[in-house]
Amino acid sequence: CMEHQGAEQDAQTAFDRAVALNPQFADAHYDLGRVYADEGQTGLAAREYGVLKKLSPDMARKLQSYIARDGSHPRADRASSAH
């Protein structure tokens, strides 16, 4: 659905802006990782996982679980080796 894609793009833009303004904002990194995972951009989702491992290990585990929730997304710990 084009409307859903537009909403995800808007969310991605907002989260990108949030992490640019405050790189320590773990919630924004988590949400950005989820958007990337939903779009199938697992390399970018894994990058956010790598940032979260330093900022908030608990949130990193949540994101890892989200990325790995189905067979279409590789596990974040494996994908993060590209980080």
mmCIF file of C-alpha atoms in Angstrom:
data_model
loop_
_atom_site.group_PDB
_atom_site.id
_atom_site.type_symbol
_atom_site.label_atom_id
_atom_site.label_comp_id
_atom_site.label_asym_id
_atom_site.label_seq_id
_atom_site.Cartn_x
_atom_site.Cartn_y
_atom_site.Cartn_z
ATOM 1 C CA CYS A 1 0.000 0.000 0.000
ATOM 2 C CA MET A 2 1.478 3.325 -1.068
ATOM 3 C CA GLU A 3 0.018 5.147 1.938
ATOM 4 C CA HIS A 4 1.787 2.748 4.338
ATOM 5 C CA GLN A 5 5.085 3.201 2.478
ATOM 6 C CA GLY A 6 4.718 6.957 2.758
ATOM 7 C CA ALA A 7 4.105 6.698 6.501
ATOM 8 C CA GLU A 8 7.196 4.504 6.949
ATOM 9 C CA GLN A 9 9.268 6.990 4.954
ATOM 10 C CA ASP A 10 7.978 9.824 7.126
ATOM 11 C CA ALA A 11 8.840 7.830 10.261
ATOM 12 C CA GLN A 12 12.307 7.026 8.940
ATOM 13 C CA THR A 13 12.917 10.712 8.191
ATOM 14 C CA ALA A 14 11.773 11.722 11.681
ATOM 15 C CA PHE A 15 13.944 9.109 13.419
ATOM 16 C CA ASP A 16 16.933 9.986 11.225
ATOM 17 C CA ARG A 17 16.517 13.613 12.281
ATOM 18 C CA ALA A 18 16.165 12.632 15.954
ATOM 19 C CA VAL A 19 19.398 10.609 16.004
ATOM 20 C CA ALA A 20 21.213 13.367 14.112
ATOM 21 C CA LEU A 21 20.159 15.886 16.755
ATOM 22 C CA ASN A 22 20.865 13.540 19.677
ATOM 23 C CA PRO A 23 23.048 10.505 18.825
ATOM 24 C CA GLN A 24 22.544 9.186 22.383
ATOM 25 C CA PHE A 25 18.732 8.957 21.945
ATOM 26 C CA ALA A 26 18.322 5.182 22.275
ATOM 27 C CA ASP A 27 14.563 5.194 21.620
ATOM 28 C CA ALA A 28 15.078 6.821 18.231
ATOM 29 C CA HIS A 29 17.776 4.291 17.281
ATOM 30 C CA TYR A 30 15.415 1.480 18.286
ATOM 31 C CA ASP A 31 12.512 2.886 16.275
ATOM 32 C CA LEU A 32 14.758 3.564 13.286
ATOM 33 C CA GLY A 33 16.007 -0.030 13.444
ATOM 34 C CA ARG A 34 12.422 -1.282 13.418
ATOM 35 C CA VAL A 35 11.565 0.840 10.377
ATOM 36 C CA TYR A 36 14.652 -0.462 8.563
ATOM 37 C CA ALA A 37 13.740 -4.059 9.465
ATOM 38 C CA ASP A 38 10.178 -3.542 8.227
ATOM 39 C CA GLU A 39 11.560 -2.241 4.935
ATOM 40 C CA GLY A 40 13.873 -5.254 4.602
ATOM 41 C CA GLN A 41 16.975 -3.080 5.059
ATOM 42 C CA THR A 42 18.586 -5.501 7.490
ATOM 43 C CA GLY A 43 22.071 -4.028 7.125
ATOM 44 C CA LEU A 44 20.802 -0.649 8.306
ATOM 45 C CA ALA A 45 18.725 -2.284 11.040
ATOM 46 C CA ALA A 46 21.872 -4.111 12.190
ATOM 47 C CA ARG A 47 23.730 -0.800 12.278
ATOM 48 C CA GLU A 48 21.141 0.576 14.691
ATOM 49 C CA TYR A 49 21.458 -2.635 16.724
ATOM 50 C CA GLY A 50 25.209 -2.020 16.984
ATOM 51 C CA VAL A 51 24.621 1.521 18.246
ATOM 52 C CA LEU A 52 22.044 0.289 20.749
ATOM 53 C CA LYS A 53 24.426 -2.350 22.120
ATOM 54 C CA LYS A 54 26.521 0.559 23.414
ATOM 55 C CA LEU A 55 23.641 2.838 24.488
ATOM 56 C CA SER A 56 21.130 0.372 25.902
ATOM 57 C CA PRO A 57 21.832 -3.383 25.850
ATOM 58 C CA ASP A 58 18.212 -4.096 26.855
ATOM 59 C CA MET A 59 16.858 -2.148 23.886
ATOM 60 C CA ALA A 60 19.438 -3.816 21.646
ATOM 61 C CA ARG A 61 18.061 -7.219 22.658
ATOM 62 C CA LYS A 62 14.522 -6.016 21.915
ATOM 63 C CA LEU A 63 15.590 -4.819 18.472
ATOM 64 C CA GLN A 64 17.459 -8.062 17.817
ATOM 65 C CA SER A 65 14.295 -10.015 18.621
ATOM 66 C CA TYR A 66 12.254 -7.746 16.363
ATOM 67 C CA ILE A 67 14.651 -8.156 13.447
ATOM 68 C CA ALA A 68 14.708 -11.942 13.905
ATOM 69 C CA ARG A 69 10.946 -12.283 14.364
ATOM 70 C CA ASP A 70 10.512 -14.084 11.047
ATOM 71 C CA GLY A 71 12.568 -15.842 8.416
ATOM 72 C CA SER A 72 12.803 -12.812 6.127
ATOM 73 C CA HIS A 73 15.204 -10.969 8.442
ATOM 74 C CA PRO A 74 18.628 -12.341 9.397
ATOM 75 C CA ARG A 75 19.488 -12.315 13.084
ATOM 76 C CA ALA A 76 20.893 -8.955 14.153
ATOM 77 C CA ASP A 77 23.928 -10.525 15.807
ATOM 78 C CA ARG A 78 24.910 -12.147 12.521
ATOM 79 C CA ALA A 79 24.060 -9.072 10.420
ATOM 80 C CA SER A 80 25.896 -6.741 12.783
ATOM 81 C CA SER A 81 29.206 -8.234 11.664
ATOM 82 C CA ALA A 82 28.806 -5.967 8.619
ATOM 83 C CA HIS A 83 28.766 -2.970 10.999
#
